[in-house]
Amino acid sequence: MTLHEHTSDRRNLEWVNAALKRLTVDIHDRCVGSENNQAATTGFETQLEDNGWSTETRRFYAVDRQGGDARLEARDGTAFEVRASPYSPGCTATGRLKAVSTIEGLEKADAVGALLLLHGDVAREPLMPKNFPFFAVEDHQRIIAGLEGSGAAAIITTTAPGSVTAGGAYPAPMIEDGDFNMPSVYMTQKEGECLLRFNGRQLTLNSNCRRIQSKAANIVGRINEGAAKRIVIAAHIDAKKDVPGALDNGTGVATLLLLSSLLTDYAGDFCIELVALNGEDRYAVPGQLARVTANRGGFDTVALNINIDGVGYIDGDTAYSFFNLPDDMKELASARLLGTPGTVEGIQWPQGDHSSLFNQDVQPSP
Amino acid sequence: MTSNWLLENMAMQSITHTSDDTIDRIGANKIAARAVSLRRFIEAISHRR
């Protein structure tokens, strides 16, 4: 290693550490629509401009939320530990408990005015939001329709641990959807088993969750803007509420910020776009939708899309997943990306923001 | 792809969306290395003919 390379390595490390600290310690909660989320996007924009990139801010409306305390109590004073589902309306509701464990049972249930408990198979995984723009799960749509047609006063869900789509959070909300307007709360599977013994009895549910109208933004940085084709490198800058979001996805944003420094003197054939997307960990992925809308009719100018998420986990390799790469590009990717220590080719995993351009016939990687 | 990677991916998934997703779980050197290799990859595809 030359002295120049050693100095560069040290500088790169300092850059990454500073970016991670700023995003995950100083700012911390980057939930879409929050003030901290806006601080994160503003800071990203400033850093790109400081490195000589032109920037564009694309704002959109987003719903933030407050509260989340909830209480469920039977007439005999027995209380159950519940949490308000994120983005649920708050409520004060008294009704008999009606438990259902299958979609068919839900569709046939007499639940008008009831507190509807979803457990077992019908509650095996979190629901895709009802208006998710990129794909729909038929069973989930049936459950949502069944709930909305049930006449229930409120919904209680018990989701089993280990759902892939819930990440590591437990208990995980089965419903996290600002477009779904029935009050709902969630609890552990164990607490749900205790609650089942009260099926048919009167309970009262109070929840103080409320929605707040807000705004958020995607930030796009560009260099070599006159080029006909572009390489887009994106990472989502938001995180779940009240979590640091270091791996998911402070790391992706830190990678973009370091690239903004490393590519300052880029003089190749492409326009390079660095994009901080807002809303991958968000029910209706508003930033991804805004990005697709802003690029409608222009996706044919994207030569390559690279999405970065969850890179740099301390105990593991980095996986690159390739989608529809031309042979020559795949060959270069194998040499330049997989040819470095600590990397591995991963499975194709078109999920969340990983698929928003895949659906537009653009080639995302990794 | 290796079976190790699948296990590591599961370990990663277990901290996402939780308060355990903290800076001490991140290897800054790995991020820096990925950024450097991405730059080299972009330079390579930019100059292919």
Short mmCIF file of C-alpha atoms in Angstrom, two decimals:
data_model
loop_
_atom_site.label_atom_id
_atom_site.label_comp_id
_atom_site.label_asym_id
_atom_site.label_seq_id
_atom_site.Cartn_x
_atom_site.Cartn_y
_atom_site.Cartn_z
CA MET A 1 0.00 0.00 0.00
CA THR A 2 1.34 3.41 -0.94
CA LEU A 3 1.37 6.35 1.47
CA HIS A 4 -1.29 8.02 -0.73
CA GLU A 5 -3.55 4.93 -0.55
CA HIS A 6 -3.06 4.68 3.21
CA THR A 7 -4.01 8.35 3.65
CA SER A 8 -7.05 7.88 1.38
CA ASP A 9 -8.18 4.82 3.33
CA ARG A 10 -7.94 6.70 6.61
CA ARG A 11 -9.81 9.67 5.18
CA ASN A 12 -12.54 7.39 3.78
CA LEU A 13 -12.98 5.73 7.16
CA GLU A 14 -13.24 9.09 8.90
CA TRP A 15 -15.82 10.16 6.32
CA VAL A 16 -17.96 7.05 6.85
CA ASN A 17 -17.73 7.22 10.64
CA ALA A 18 -18.75 10.88 10.64
CA ALA A 19 -21.71 10.19 8.35
CA LEU A 20 -22.91 7.22 10.43
CA LYS A 21 -22.63 9.18 13.67
CA ARG A 22 -24.55 12.11 12.23
CA LEU A 23 -27.35 9.92 10.86
CA THR A 24 -27.77 7.41 13.68
CA VAL A 25 -26.60 9.18 16.85
CA ASP A 26 -27.02 12.93 16.31
CA ILE A 27 -30.22 12.68 14.24
CA HIS A 28 -31.34 9.16 15.28
CA ASP A 29 -35.05 8.95 14.34
CA ARG A 30 -35.41 9.43 10.56
CA CYS A 31 -39.05 8.40 10.23
CA VAL A 32 -40.61 9.95 7.10
CA GLY A 33 -42.33 13.26 7.80
CA SER A 34 -40.49 13.88 11.09
CA GLU A 35 -38.27 16.91 11.73
CA ASN A 36 -35.26 14.61 12.05
CA ASN A 37 -36.00 13.06 8.69
CA GLN A 38 -35.97 16.55 7.20
CA ALA A 39 -32.66 17.25 8.97
CA ALA A 40 -31.21 14.10 7.40
CA THR A 41 -32.28 15.02 3.85
CA THR A 42 -31.11 18.63 4.25
CA GLY A 43 -27.73 17.42 5.55
CA PHE A 44 -27.39 15.01 2.62
CA GLU A 45 -28.15 17.79 0.14
CA THR A 46 -25.62 20.15 1.76
CA GLN A 47 -22.86 17.55 1.71
CA LEU A 48 -23.39 16.80 -1.97
CA GLU A 49 -23.33 20.49 -2.83
CA ASP A 50 -20.13 20.91 -0.80
CA ASN A 51 -18.61 18.16 -2.98
CA GLY A 52 -19.56 19.97 -6.19
CA TRP A 53 -22.75 18.11 -7.11
CA SER A 54 -25.86 19.88 -8.34
CA THR A 55 -28.91 18.87 -6.33
CA GLU A 56 -32.65 18.65 -6.78
CA THR A 57 -35.17 18.38 -3.95
CA ARG A 58 -38.42 16.60 -4.74
CA ARG A 59 -40.96 17.20 -1.98
CA PHE A 60 -44.11 15.20 -1.32
CA TYR A 61 -46.78 14.96 1.36
CA ALA A 62 -46.35 12.32 4.03
CA VAL A 63 -48.19 11.32 7.18
CA ASP A 64 -46.29 11.30 10.46
CA ARG A 65 -47.74 9.97 13.71
CA GLN A 66 -47.77 10.62 17.43
CA GLY A 67 -48.75 8.58 20.47
CA GLY A 68 -49.03 4.83 20.50
CA ASP A 69 -50.11 4.13 24.07
CA ALA A 70 -53.06 1.79 24.28
CA ARG A 71 -54.98 -0.06 26.99
CA LEU A 72 -57.25 -3.09 26.70
CA GLU A 73 -59.27 -4.08 29.75
CA ALA A 74 -62.01 -6.55 30.59
CA ARG A 75 -64.93 -5.70 32.89
CA ASP A 76 -63.36 -7.66 35.73
CA GLY A 77 -60.32 -5.39 35.57
CA THR A 78 -58.05 -7.84 33.74
CA ALA A 79 -55.69 -5.76 31.56
CA PHE A 80 -53.84 -6.88 28.46
CA GLU A 81 -50.61 -5.43 27.09
CA VAL A 82 -51.27 -3.89 23.69
CA ARG A 83 -49.66 -1.26 21.47
CA ALA A 84 -51.36 0.95 18.93
CA SER A 85 -50.69 -0.11 15.35
CA PRO A 86 -48.53 2.54 13.64
CA TYR A 87 -50.66 5.13 11.78
CA SER A 88 -53.88 3.69 13.26
CA PRO A 89 -56.56 6.15 14.27
CA GLY A 90 -56.99 6.40 18.04
CA CYS A 91 -60.17 5.14 19.68
CA THR A 92 -62.24 4.51 22.78
CA ALA A 93 -64.34 1.43 22.06
CA THR A 94 -66.30 -1.03 24.16
CA GLY A 95 -67.59 -4.26 22.63
CA ARG A 96 -67.61 -8.02 22.89
CA LEU A 97 -64.46 -9.82 21.83
CA LYS A 98 -64.82 -11.78 18.59
CA ALA A 99 -61.87 -14.03 17.73
CA VAL A 100 -61.16 -15.30 14.19
CA SER A 101 -58.23 -17.37 12.97
CA THR A 102 -58.87 -17.82 9.21
CA ILE A 103 -59.78 -15.60 6.27
CA GLU A 104 -62.99 -17.59 5.76
CA GLY A 105 -63.85 -17.15 9.43
CA LEU A 106 -63.27 -13.42 9.12
CA GLU A 107 -65.47 -13.16 6.04
CA LYS A 108 -68.35 -14.99 7.81
CA ALA A 109 -67.94 -13.41 11.25
CA ASP A 110 -70.75 -11.53 12.96
CA ALA A 111 -68.51 -8.76 14.25
CA VAL A 112 -70.59 -5.56 14.08
CA GLY A 113 -69.53 -3.37 17.00
CA ALA A 114 -67.10 -6.03 18.24
CA LEU A 115 -63.43 -5.91 19.15
CA LEU A 116 -62.14 -8.28 16.49
CA LEU A 117 -59.19 -10.45 17.52
CA LEU A 118 -57.08 -11.86 14.65
CA HIS A 119 -54.94 -14.81 15.69
CA GLY A 120 -53.51 -17.98 14.18
CA ASP A 121 -53.27 -18.43 10.41
CA VAL A 122 -55.01 -15.19 9.45
CA ALA A 123 -52.45 -13.26 11.53
CA ARG A 124 -49.35 -15.17 10.45
CA GLU A 125 -47.62 -12.18 8.85
CA PRO A 126 -47.88 -8.39 8.58
CA LEU A 127 -50.29 -7.18 5.89
CA MET A 128 -49.00 -5.40 2.82
CA PRO A 129 -50.55 -1.91 2.93
CA LYS A 130 -53.85 -1.72 1.05
CA ASN A 131 -52.57 0.87 -1.44
CA PHE A 132 -48.99 -0.43 -1.83
CA PRO A 133 -48.13 0.70 -5.36
CA PHE A 134 -45.78 -1.99 -6.65
CA PHE A 135 -47.48 -5.30 -5.91
CA ALA A 136 -50.39 -6.79 -3.95
CA VAL A 137 -50.82 -10.04 -2.01
CA GLU A 138 -54.23 -11.55 -2.76
CA ASP A 139 -54.76 -13.01 0.73
CA HIS A 140 -53.84 -9.69 2.31
CA GLN A 141 -56.33 -7.85 0.11
CA ARG A 142 -59.02 -10.36 1.17
CA ILE A 143 -58.20 -9.81 4.85
CA ILE A 144 -58.32 -6.02 4.46
CA ALA A 145 -61.65 -6.23 2.63
CA GLY A 146 -62.98 -8.60 5.29
CA LEU A 147 -61.96 -6.23 8.06
CA GLU A 148 -63.41 -3.18 6.35
CA GLY A 149 -66.68 -5.01 5.73
CA SER A 150 -66.92 -6.47 9.23
CA GLY A 151 -68.41 -3.49 11.04
CA ALA A 152 -66.01 -4.13 13.93
CA ALA A 153 -65.32 -1.24 16.30
CA ALA A 154 -61.60 -2.02 16.48
CA ILE A 155 -59.06 -4.73 15.66
CA ILE A 156 -56.59 -6.58 17.88
CA THR A 157 -53.85 -8.62 16.22
CA THR A 158 -51.41 -11.22 17.52
CA THR A 159 -48.56 -11.90 15.14
CA ALA A 160 -46.19 -14.81 15.70
CA PRO A 161 -42.46 -14.03 15.98
CA GLY A 162 -40.13 -14.62 13.04
CA SER A 163 -41.87 -12.92 10.15
CA VAL A 164 -39.30 -12.00 7.50
CA THR A 165 -41.14 -8.83 6.52
CA ALA A 166 -41.28 -7.59 10.14
CA GLY A 167 -37.49 -7.52 10.56
CA GLY A 168 -36.42 -8.13 14.15
CA ALA A 169 -39.22 -6.22 15.82
CA TYR A 170 -41.45 -8.25 18.17
CA PRO A 171 -44.28 -8.01 18.74
CA ALA A 172 -44.67 -6.71 15.21
CA PRO A 173 -47.77 -4.84 14.09
CA MET A 174 -49.84 -6.82 11.62
CA ILE A 175 -51.28 -3.55 10.36
CA GLU A 176 -49.05 -0.55 9.60
CA ASP A 177 -51.05 1.43 7.13
CA GLY A 178 -52.08 5.08 7.07
CA ASP A 179 -54.59 4.29 4.33
CA PHE A 180 -56.47 1.80 6.53
CA ASN A 181 -58.91 3.70 8.70
CA MET A 182 -60.04 1.22 11.37
CA PRO A 183 -58.47 1.51 14.84
CA SER A 184 -56.13 -1.38 15.59
CA VAL A 185 -53.68 -2.54 18.24
CA TYR A 186 -51.26 -5.46 18.42
CA MET A 187 -49.89 -7.79 21.07
CA THR A 188 -47.61 -10.80 21.51
CA GLN A 189 -48.84 -14.25 20.62
CA LYS A 190 -48.61 -15.24 24.28
CA GLU A 191 -50.74 -12.30 25.39
CA GLY A 192 -53.19 -13.18 22.62
CA GLU A 193 -53.57 -16.70 24.04
CA CYS A 194 -54.55 -15.15 27.40
CA LEU A 195 -57.00 -12.84 25.64
CA LEU A 196 -58.65 -15.74 23.79
CA ARG A 197 -60.10 -16.91 27.11
CA PHE A 198 -62.23 -13.72 27.05
CA ASN A 199 -63.79 -14.49 23.65
CA GLY A 200 -67.43 -13.32 23.68
CA ARG A 201 -66.98 -11.08 26.73
CA GLN A 202 -67.09 -7.28 26.92
CA LEU A 203 -63.80 -5.38 26.80
CA THR A 204 -62.81 -1.73 26.44
CA LEU A 205 -59.99 -0.49 24.23
CA ASN A 206 -58.38 2.95 24.45
CA SER A 207 -55.68 4.11 22.06
CA ASN A 208 -54.15 7.58 21.72
CA CYS A 209 -52.38 7.14 18.35
CA ARG A 210 -52.96 9.96 15.87
CA ARG A 211 -51.85 10.97 12.40
CA ILE A 212 -50.14 14.25 11.49
CA GLN A 213 -49.94 15.69 7.99
CA SER A 214 -46.35 16.50 7.06
CA LYS A 215 -43.88 16.69 4.19
CA ALA A 216 -40.72 14.88 3.19
CA ALA A 217 -38.35 14.92 0.23
CA ASN A 218 -36.18 12.81 -2.04
CA ILE A 219 -32.79 14.39 -2.75
CA VAL A 220 -31.13 13.83 -6.12
CA GLY A 221 -27.50 14.82 -6.69
CA ARG A 222 -26.01 14.90 -10.19
CA ILE A 223 -22.63 15.17 -11.79
CA ASN A 224 -21.85 15.27 -15.54
CA GLU A 225 -25.47 16.30 -16.15
CA GLY A 226 -25.20 16.71 -19.93
CA ALA A 227 -24.69 13.01 -20.62
CA ALA A 228 -27.45 11.16 -22.48
CA LYS A 229 -27.47 8.11 -20.18
CA ARG A 230 -27.33 7.96 -16.40
CA ILE A 231 -26.15 5.64 -13.69
CA VAL A 232 -28.42 5.93 -10.66
CA ILE A 233 -27.15 4.97 -7.21
CA ALA A 234 -29.84 5.08 -4.54
CA ALA A 235 -30.28 4.35 -0.85
CA HIS A 236 -33.25 4.95 1.41
CA ILE A 237 -32.51 7.58 4.05
CA ASP A 238 -35.56 6.97 6.25
CA ALA A 239 -35.85 4.51 9.12
CA LYS A 240 -38.57 3.07 11.30
CA LYS A 241 -39.80 5.41 14.04
CA ASP A 242 -37.72 5.62 17.23
CA VAL A 243 -34.88 3.39 15.99
CA PRO A 244 -31.33 4.45 15.02
CA GLY A 245 -31.47 2.73 11.62
CA ALA A 246 -27.70 2.24 11.38
CA LEU A 247 -27.58 -0.87 9.22
CA ASP A 248 -31.02 -0.10 7.73
CA ASN A 249 -30.01 2.20 6.12
CA GLY A 250 -27.54 4.68 7.54
CA THR A 251 -24.93 2.50 5.89
CA GLY A 252 -26.40 2.97 2.42
CA VAL A 253 -26.51 6.74 2.86
CA ALA A 254 -22.95 6.77 4.21
CA THR A 255 -21.88 4.88 1.08
CA LEU A 256 -23.57 7.51 -1.11
CA LEU A 257 -21.90 10.33 0.81
CA LEU A 258 -18.46 8.79 0.42
CA LEU A 259 -19.16 8.20 -3.28
CA SER A 260 -20.03 11.89 -3.63
CA SER A 261 -16.45 12.58 -2.58
CA LEU A 262 -14.83 9.75 -4.56
CA LEU A 263 -16.66 10.69 -7.79
CA THR A 264 -16.08 14.45 -7.59
CA ASP A 265 -13.69 14.36 -10.56
CA TYR A 266 -15.74 11.79 -12.56
CA ALA A 267 -15.32 12.37 -16.30
CA GLY A 268 -16.95 9.30 -17.86
CA ASP A 269 -19.75 8.81 -20.37
CA PHE A 270 -22.67 8.93 -17.94
CA CYS A 271 -24.51 11.35 -15.76
CA ILE A 272 -24.15 9.99 -12.23
CA GLU A 273 -27.16 10.41 -9.93
CA LEU A 274 -26.95 9.86 -6.19
CA VAL A 275 -30.45 9.56 -4.75
CA ALA A 276 -31.52 9.66 -1.10
CA LEU A 277 -34.92 8.00 -1.21
CA ASN A 278 -37.46 8.61 1.48
CA GLY A 279 -39.85 5.94 2.57
CA GLU A 280 -38.67 2.36 2.11
CA ASP A 281 -39.52 1.63 5.75
CA ARG A 282 -42.85 3.29 5.30
CA TYR A 283 -46.27 1.81 4.59
CA ALA A 284 -46.95 3.37 1.18
CA VAL A 285 -43.32 4.01 0.07
CA PRO A 286 -44.13 7.65 -0.84
CA GLY A 287 -40.57 8.53 -1.84
CA GLN A 288 -40.27 5.59 -4.20
CA LEU A 289 -43.62 6.48 -5.72
CA ALA A 290 -42.54 10.12 -6.14
CA ARG A 291 -39.35 8.90 -7.80
CA VAL A 292 -41.23 6.69 -10.26
CA THR A 293 -43.64 9.54 -11.04
CA ALA A 294 -40.78 12.01 -11.58
CA ASN A 295 -39.00 9.60 -13.93
CA ARG A 296 -42.05 8.48 -15.91
CA GLY A 297 -41.12 8.51 -19.59
CA GLY A 298 -37.43 8.85 -18.75
CA PHE A 299 -36.46 5.40 -17.52
CA ASP A 300 -34.92 4.56 -20.88
CA THR A 301 -32.08 6.95 -20.05
CA VAL A 302 -31.09 4.83 -17.02
CA ALA A 303 -28.18 2.62 -18.04
CA LEU A 304 -27.82 1.06 -14.60
CA ASN A 305 -29.54 1.36 -11.22
CA ILE A 306 -27.70 0.43 -8.05
CA ASN A 307 -29.68 0.22 -4.81
CA ILE A 308 -27.75 0.03 -1.54
CA ASP A 309 -29.35 -1.28 1.65
CA GLY A 310 -27.93 -2.94 4.75
CA VAL A 311 -24.31 -2.92 3.63
CA GLY A 312 -21.42 -3.23 6.09
CA TYR A 313 -22.85 -5.52 8.78
CA ILE A 314 -19.97 -6.19 11.14
CA ASP A 315 -20.34 -9.98 11.20
CA GLY A 316 -21.07 -10.70 7.57
CA ASP A 317 -20.17 -10.35 3.93
CA THR A 318 -21.73 -7.88 1.52
CA ALA A 319 -24.10 -9.49 -0.99
CA TYR A 320 -24.55 -8.17 -4.52
CA SER A 321 -27.72 -9.21 -6.34
CA PHE A 322 -27.75 -8.73 -10.10
CA PHE A 323 -30.88 -8.12 -12.16
CA ASN A 324 -30.81 -8.22 -15.99
CA LEU A 325 -27.24 -7.00 -16.38
CA PRO A 326 -25.83 -7.20 -19.93
CA ASP A 327 -23.02 -9.75 -20.21
CA ASP A 328 -20.21 -7.19 -20.40
CA MET A 329 -21.54 -5.29 -17.39
CA LYS A 330 -21.96 -8.52 -15.42
CA GLU A 331 -18.37 -9.42 -16.23
CA LEU A 332 -17.13 -6.09 -14.92
CA ALA A 333 -19.34 -6.39 -11.84
CA SER A 334 -17.90 -9.81 -11.11
CA ALA A 335 -14.37 -8.46 -11.41
CA ARG A 336 -14.75 -5.10 -9.66
CA LEU A 337 -17.41 -5.86 -7.05
CA LEU A 338 -17.32 -9.60 -6.33
CA GLY A 339 -13.56 -9.64 -6.85
CA THR A 340 -12.97 -7.84 -3.56
CA PRO A 341 -12.69 -9.48 -0.11
CA GLY A 342 -15.83 -9.85 2.00
CA THR A 343 -18.29 -9.97 -0.89
CA VAL A 344 -20.63 -12.64 -2.19
CA GLU A 345 -23.29 -12.90 -4.90
CA GLY A 346 -26.70 -12.82 -3.23
CA ILE A 347 -30.10 -14.02 -4.29
CA GLN A 348 -32.40 -11.78 -6.29
CA TRP A 349 -34.59 -10.10 -3.72
CA PRO A 350 -36.98 -7.63 -5.33
CA GLN A 351 -38.66 -6.25 -2.21
CA GLY A 352 -39.59 -2.76 -1.05
CA ASP A 353 -37.55 -0.08 -2.79
CA HIS A 354 -35.42 -2.83 -4.28
CA SER A 355 -38.20 -3.45 -6.78
CA SER A 356 -39.52 0.00 -7.59
CA LEU A 357 -37.27 0.36 -10.64
CA PHE A 358 -37.20 -3.36 -11.42
CA ASN A 359 -40.90 -2.98 -12.22
CA GLN A 360 -40.05 -0.19 -14.65
CA ASP A 361 -37.76 -2.44 -16.74
CA VAL A 362 -34.66 -0.80 -15.32
CA GLN A 363 -31.73 -2.92 -14.15
CA PRO A 364 -31.26 -2.65 -10.40
CA SER A 365 -28.16 -3.95 -8.66
CA PRO A 366 -27.20 -4.76 -5.89
CA MET B 1 -23.86 -17.43 -2.48
CA THR B 2 -22.90 -19.32 0.64
CA SER B 3 -24.95 -20.86 3.43
CA ASN B 4 -22.94 -18.61 5.75
CA TRP B 5 -24.35 -15.62 3.96
CA LEU B 6 -27.91 -16.84 4.56
CA LEU B 7 -27.17 -17.19 8.27
CA GLU B 8 -25.55 -13.76 8.36
CA ASN B 9 -28.54 -12.33 6.54
CA MET B 10 -30.87 -13.79 9.18
CA ALA B 11 -28.71 -12.23 11.91
CA MET B 12 -28.91 -8.90 10.12
CA GLN B 13 -32.68 -9.18 9.78
CA SER B 14 -33.01 -9.78 13.51
CA ILE B 15 -31.74 -6.29 14.35
CA THR B 16 -33.45 -4.29 11.60
CA HIS B 17 -36.41 -2.17 12.71
CA THR B 18 -35.25 -2.46 16.34
CA SER B 19 -33.33 -0.30 18.80
CA ASP B 20 -30.42 -2.76 18.39
CA ASP B 21 -29.72 -1.42 14.88
CA THR B 22 -26.87 0.72 16.21
CA ILE B 23 -23.59 2.05 14.90
CA ASP B 24 -21.53 -0.55 16.80
CA ARG B 25 -22.97 -3.28 14.52
CA ILE B 26 -21.41 -1.61 11.49
CA GLY B 27 -17.96 -2.07 9.99
CA ALA B 28 -17.08 1.38 8.65
CA ASN B 29 -14.11 -0.18 6.85
CA LYS B 30 -16.52 -2.41 4.92
CA ILE B 31 -18.61 0.55 3.81
CA ALA B 32 -15.51 2.43 2.70
CA ALA B 33 -14.32 -0.63 0.77
CA ARG B 34 -17.71 -1.01 -0.95
CA ALA B 35 -17.73 2.67 -1.96
CA VAL B 36 -14.22 2.39 -3.41
CA SER B 37 -15.10 -0.74 -5.41
CA LEU B 38 -18.34 0.86 -6.65
CA ARG B 39 -16.34 3.84 -7.88
CA ARG B 40 -13.95 1.50 -9.73
CA PHE B 41 -16.90 -0.40 -11.21
CA ILE B 42 -18.51 2.84 -12.41
CA GLU B 43 -15.22 4.02 -13.90
CA ALA B 44 -14.84 0.65 -15.67
CA ILE B 45 -18.29 0.63 -17.26
CA SER B 46 -17.93 4.30 -18.15
CA HIS B 47 -14.92 3.65 -20.32
CA ARG B 48 -15.87 0.33 -21.97
CA ARG B 49 -16.15 0.39 -25.72
#
